[in-house]
mmCIF file of C-alpha atoms in Angstrom:
data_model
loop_
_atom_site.group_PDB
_atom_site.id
_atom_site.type_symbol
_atom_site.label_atom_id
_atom_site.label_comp_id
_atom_site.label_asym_id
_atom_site.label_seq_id
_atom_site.Cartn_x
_atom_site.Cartn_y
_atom_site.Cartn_z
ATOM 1 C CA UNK A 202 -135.776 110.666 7.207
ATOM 2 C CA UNK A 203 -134.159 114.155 8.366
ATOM 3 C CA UNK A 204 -133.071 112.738 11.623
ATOM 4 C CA UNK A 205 -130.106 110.432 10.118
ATOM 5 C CA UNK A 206 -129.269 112.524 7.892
ATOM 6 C CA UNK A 207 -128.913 115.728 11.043
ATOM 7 C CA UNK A 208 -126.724 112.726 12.875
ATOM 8 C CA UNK A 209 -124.534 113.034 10.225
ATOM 9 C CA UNK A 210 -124.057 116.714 9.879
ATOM 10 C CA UNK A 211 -123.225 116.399 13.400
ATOM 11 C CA UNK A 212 -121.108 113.470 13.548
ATOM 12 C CA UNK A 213 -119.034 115.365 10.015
ATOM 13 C CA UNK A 214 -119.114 118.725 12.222
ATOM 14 C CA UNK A 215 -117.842 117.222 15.284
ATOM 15 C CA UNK A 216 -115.107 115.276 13.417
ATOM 16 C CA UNK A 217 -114.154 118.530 11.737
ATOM 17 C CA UNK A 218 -113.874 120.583 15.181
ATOM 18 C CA UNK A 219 -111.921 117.391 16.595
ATOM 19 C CA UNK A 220 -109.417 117.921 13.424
ATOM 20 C CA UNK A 221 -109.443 121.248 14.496
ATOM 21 C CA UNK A 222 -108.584 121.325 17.681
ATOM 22 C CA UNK A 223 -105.873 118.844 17.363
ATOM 23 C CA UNK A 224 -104.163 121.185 14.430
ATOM 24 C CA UNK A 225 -104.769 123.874 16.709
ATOM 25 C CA UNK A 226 -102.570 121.825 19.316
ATOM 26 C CA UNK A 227 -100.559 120.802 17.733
ATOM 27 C CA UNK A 228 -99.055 124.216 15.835
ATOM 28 C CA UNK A 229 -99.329 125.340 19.368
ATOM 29 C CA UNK A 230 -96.788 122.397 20.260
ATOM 30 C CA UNK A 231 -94.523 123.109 17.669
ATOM 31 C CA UNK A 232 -94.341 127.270 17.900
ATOM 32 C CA UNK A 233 -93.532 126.517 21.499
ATOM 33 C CA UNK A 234 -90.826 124.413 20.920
ATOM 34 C CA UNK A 235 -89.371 126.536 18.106
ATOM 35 C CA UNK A 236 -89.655 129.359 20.751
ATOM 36 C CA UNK A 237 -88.103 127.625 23.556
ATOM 37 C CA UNK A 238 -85.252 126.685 21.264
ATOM 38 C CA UNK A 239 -84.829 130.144 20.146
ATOM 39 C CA UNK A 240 -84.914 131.034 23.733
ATOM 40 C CA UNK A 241 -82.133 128.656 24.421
ATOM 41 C CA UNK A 242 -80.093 130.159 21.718
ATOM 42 C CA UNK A 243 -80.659 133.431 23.284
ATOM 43 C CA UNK A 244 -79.686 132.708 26.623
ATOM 44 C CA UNK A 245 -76.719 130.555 25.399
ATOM 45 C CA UNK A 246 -75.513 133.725 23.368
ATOM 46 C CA UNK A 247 -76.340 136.210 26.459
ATOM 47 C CA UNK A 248 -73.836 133.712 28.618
ATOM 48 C CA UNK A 249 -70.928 133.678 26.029
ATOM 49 C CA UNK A 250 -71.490 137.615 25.266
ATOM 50 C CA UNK A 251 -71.551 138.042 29.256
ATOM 51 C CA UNK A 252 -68.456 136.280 29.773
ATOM 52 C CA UNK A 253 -66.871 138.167 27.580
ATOM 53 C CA UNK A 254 -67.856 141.896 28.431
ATOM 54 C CA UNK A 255 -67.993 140.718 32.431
ATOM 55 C CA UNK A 256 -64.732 142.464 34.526
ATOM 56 C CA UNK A 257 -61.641 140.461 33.939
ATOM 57 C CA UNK A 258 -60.673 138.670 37.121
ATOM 58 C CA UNK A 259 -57.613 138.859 39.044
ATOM 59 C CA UNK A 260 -55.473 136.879 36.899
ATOM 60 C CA UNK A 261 -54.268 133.751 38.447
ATOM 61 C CA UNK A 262 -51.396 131.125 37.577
ATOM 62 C CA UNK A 263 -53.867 128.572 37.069
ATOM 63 C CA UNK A 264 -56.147 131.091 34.867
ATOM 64 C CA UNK A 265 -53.223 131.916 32.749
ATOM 65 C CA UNK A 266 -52.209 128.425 32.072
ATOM 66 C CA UNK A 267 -55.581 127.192 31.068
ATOM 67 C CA UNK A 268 -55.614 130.497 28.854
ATOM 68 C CA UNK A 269 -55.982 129.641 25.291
ATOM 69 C CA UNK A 270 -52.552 131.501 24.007
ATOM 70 C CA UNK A 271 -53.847 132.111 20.439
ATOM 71 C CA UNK A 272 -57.054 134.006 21.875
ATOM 72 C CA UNK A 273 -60.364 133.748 19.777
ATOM 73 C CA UNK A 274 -60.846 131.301 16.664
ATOM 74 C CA UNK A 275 -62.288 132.534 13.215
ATOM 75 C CA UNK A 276 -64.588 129.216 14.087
ATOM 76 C CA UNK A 277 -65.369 131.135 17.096
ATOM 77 C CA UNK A 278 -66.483 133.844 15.134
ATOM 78 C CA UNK A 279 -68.594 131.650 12.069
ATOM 79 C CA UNK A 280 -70.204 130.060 14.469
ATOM 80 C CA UNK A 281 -71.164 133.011 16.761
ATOM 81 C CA UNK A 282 -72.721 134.223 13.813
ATOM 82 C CA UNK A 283 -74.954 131.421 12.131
ATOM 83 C CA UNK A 284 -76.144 131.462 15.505
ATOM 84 C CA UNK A 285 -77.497 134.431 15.600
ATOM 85 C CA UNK A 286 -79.277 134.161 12.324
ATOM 86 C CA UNK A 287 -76.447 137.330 11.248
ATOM 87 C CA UNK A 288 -75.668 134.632 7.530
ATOM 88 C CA UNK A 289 -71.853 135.780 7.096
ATOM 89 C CA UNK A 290 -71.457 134.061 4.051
ATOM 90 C CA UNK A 291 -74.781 135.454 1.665
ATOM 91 C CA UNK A 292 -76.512 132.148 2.259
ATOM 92 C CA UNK A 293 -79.183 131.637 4.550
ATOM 93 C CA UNK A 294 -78.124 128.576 6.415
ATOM 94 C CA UNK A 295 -77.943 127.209 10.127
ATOM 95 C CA UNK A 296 -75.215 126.244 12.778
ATOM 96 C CA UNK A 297 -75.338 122.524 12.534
ATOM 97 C CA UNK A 298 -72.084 121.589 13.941
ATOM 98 C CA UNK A 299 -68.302 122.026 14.630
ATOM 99 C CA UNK A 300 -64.647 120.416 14.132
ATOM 100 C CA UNK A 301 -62.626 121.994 17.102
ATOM 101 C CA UNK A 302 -61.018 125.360 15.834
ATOM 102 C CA UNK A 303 -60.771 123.943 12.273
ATOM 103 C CA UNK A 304 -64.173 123.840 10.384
ATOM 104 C CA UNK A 305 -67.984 124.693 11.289
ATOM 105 C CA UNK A 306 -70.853 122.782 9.191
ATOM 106 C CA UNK A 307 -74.243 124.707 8.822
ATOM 107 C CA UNK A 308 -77.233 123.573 6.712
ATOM 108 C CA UNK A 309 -79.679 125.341 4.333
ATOM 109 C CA UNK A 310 -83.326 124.989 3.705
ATOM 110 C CA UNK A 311 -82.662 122.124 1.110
ATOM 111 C CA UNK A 312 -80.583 120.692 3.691
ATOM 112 C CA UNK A 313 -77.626 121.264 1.921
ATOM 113 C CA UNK A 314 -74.454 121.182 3.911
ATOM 114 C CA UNK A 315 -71.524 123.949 3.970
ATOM 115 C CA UNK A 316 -68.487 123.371 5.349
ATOM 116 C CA UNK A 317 -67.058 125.967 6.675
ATOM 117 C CA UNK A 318 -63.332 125.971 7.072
ATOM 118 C CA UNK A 319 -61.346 128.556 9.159
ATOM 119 C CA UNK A 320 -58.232 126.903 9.345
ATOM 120 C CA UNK A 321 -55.743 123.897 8.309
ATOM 121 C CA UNK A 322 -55.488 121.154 9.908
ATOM 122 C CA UNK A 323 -52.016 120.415 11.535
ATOM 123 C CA UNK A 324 -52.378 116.411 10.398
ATOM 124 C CA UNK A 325 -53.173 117.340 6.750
ATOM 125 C CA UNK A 326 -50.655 118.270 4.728
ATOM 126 C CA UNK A 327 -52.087 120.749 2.572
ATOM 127 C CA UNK A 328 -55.687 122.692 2.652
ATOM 128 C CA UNK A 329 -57.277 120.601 -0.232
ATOM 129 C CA UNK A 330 -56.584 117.630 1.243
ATOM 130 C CA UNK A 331 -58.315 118.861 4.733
ATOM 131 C CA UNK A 332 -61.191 119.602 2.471
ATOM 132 C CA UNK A 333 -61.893 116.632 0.784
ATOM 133 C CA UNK A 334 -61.345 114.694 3.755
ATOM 134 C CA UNK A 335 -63.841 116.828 5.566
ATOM 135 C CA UNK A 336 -66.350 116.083 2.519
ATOM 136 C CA UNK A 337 -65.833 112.462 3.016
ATOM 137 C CA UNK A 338 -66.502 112.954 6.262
ATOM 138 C CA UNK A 339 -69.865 115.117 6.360
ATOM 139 C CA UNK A 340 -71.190 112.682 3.593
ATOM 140 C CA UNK A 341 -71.173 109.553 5.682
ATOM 141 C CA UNK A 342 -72.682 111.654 8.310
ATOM 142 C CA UNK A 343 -75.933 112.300 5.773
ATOM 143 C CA UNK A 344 -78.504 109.994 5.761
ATOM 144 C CA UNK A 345 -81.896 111.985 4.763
ATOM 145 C CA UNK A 346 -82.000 111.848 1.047
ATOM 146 C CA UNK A 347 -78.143 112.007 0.917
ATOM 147 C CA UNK A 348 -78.271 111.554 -3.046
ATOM 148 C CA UNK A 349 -80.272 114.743 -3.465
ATOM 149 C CA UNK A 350 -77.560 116.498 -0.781
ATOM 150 C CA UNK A 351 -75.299 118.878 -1.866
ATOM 151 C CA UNK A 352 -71.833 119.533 0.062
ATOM 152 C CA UNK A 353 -70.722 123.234 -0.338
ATOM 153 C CA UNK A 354 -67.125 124.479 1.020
ATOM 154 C CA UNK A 355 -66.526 127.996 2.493
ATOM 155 C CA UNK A 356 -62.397 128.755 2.534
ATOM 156 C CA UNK A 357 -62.067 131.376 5.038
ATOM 157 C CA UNK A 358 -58.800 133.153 4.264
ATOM 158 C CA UNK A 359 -57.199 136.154 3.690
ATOM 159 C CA UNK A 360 -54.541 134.286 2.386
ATOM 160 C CA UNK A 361 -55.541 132.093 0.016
ATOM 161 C CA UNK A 362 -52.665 129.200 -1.684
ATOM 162 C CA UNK A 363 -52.298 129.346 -5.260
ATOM 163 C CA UNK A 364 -53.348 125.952 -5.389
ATOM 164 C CA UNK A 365 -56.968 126.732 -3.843
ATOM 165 C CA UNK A 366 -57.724 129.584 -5.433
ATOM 166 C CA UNK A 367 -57.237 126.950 -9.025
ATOM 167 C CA UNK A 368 -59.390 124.443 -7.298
ATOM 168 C CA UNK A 369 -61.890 126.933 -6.386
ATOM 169 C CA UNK A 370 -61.916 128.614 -10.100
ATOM 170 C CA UNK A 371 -62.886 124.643 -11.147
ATOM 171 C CA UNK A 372 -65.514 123.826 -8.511
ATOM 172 C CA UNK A 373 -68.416 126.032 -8.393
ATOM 173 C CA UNK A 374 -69.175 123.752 -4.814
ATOM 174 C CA UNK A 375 -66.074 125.740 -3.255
ATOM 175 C CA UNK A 376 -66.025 129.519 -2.362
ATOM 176 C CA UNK A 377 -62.946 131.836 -0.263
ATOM 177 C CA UNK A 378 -64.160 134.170 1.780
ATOM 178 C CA UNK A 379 -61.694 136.669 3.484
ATOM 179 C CA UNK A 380 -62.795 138.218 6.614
ATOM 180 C CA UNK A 381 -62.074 141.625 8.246
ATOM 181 C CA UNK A 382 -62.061 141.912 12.157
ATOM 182 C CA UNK A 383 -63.406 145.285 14.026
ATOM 183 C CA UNK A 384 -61.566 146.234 17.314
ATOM 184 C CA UNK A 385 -63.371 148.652 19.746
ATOM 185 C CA UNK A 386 -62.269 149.877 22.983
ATOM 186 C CA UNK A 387 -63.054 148.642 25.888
ATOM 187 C CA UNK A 388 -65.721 150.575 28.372
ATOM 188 C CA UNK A 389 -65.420 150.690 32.448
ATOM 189 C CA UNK A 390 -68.204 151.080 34.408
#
């Protein structure tokens, strides 16, 4: 009478450590991951910041001619950022992808998408047509729950066209951010 009824304490218990051990597992699994792609980050950041604080080589013809003659992008910069967690814009969100030098998208927790955009365009005639071309764009990309998904824009100028700045005082989706660059000197060994 007792004994089937110990078999199936032990057969519930075992099940319950199996369960266990296989949660155990697989959290392991996934805080590895999530710590090897942090780690990648990291490293990927280290690189970038390295090449840019490493000696300046002896200038070349071929060096200056791939040089980029416009120097660093305010994409450059977004993007730099939401990758290191820094949130430039007051919204926690992730780097989730970029246009060249013209927009970065990021995502929230709600997987919301902002699309950040640090410059026009040349093929677009004006800025709010760049936008809502880049909205059409993003929301074909969204397939997870894309009715639910929101589509936020981030302007960044200092310089804002009378034009946006009425679009953005009718769309609580669009923001203008300015931005303000720091220079500091630069240290020799």
């Amino acid at each position: 009478m007792y004994l089937p009824m110990l078999i199936g304490i032990f057969l519930i218990a075992g099940i319950a450590a199996g369960y266990s051990v296989y949660d155990g597992r697989k959290q392991k699994k996934l805080r590895l991951e999530k710590e090897a792609e942090n780690q990648r980050i990291v490293e990927e950041t280290l690189k970038a910041y390295q090449a840019e604080s490493a000696p300046a080589p002896i200038d070349t013809a071929q060096d200056t001619a791939n040089e980029d003659p416009r120097g660093i992008h305010i994409a450059d910069l977004a993007e730099y950022s939401l990758r290191q967690n820094m949130n430039p814009f007051f919204q926690i969100m992730k780097y989730a992808g970029r246009n060249g030098d013209y927009n970065v998208a990021a995502v929230d927790s709600n997987d919301n998408i902002y699309i950040i955009e640090t410059e026009q365009d040349p093929q677009y005639e004006d800025e709010l047509t760049q936008i809502k071309a880049d909205i059409a764009h993003y929301r074909t990309r969204m397939q997870k729950k894309a009715d639910k998904r929101k589509a936020y824009v981030f302007n960044v100028t200092n310089h804002p066209s009378e034009q946006l700045r009425e679009e953005v005082e009718d769309n609580p989706d669009m923001r203008i951010f300015n931005y303000r660059i720091k220079f500091r000197p630069y240290k020799f060994n």
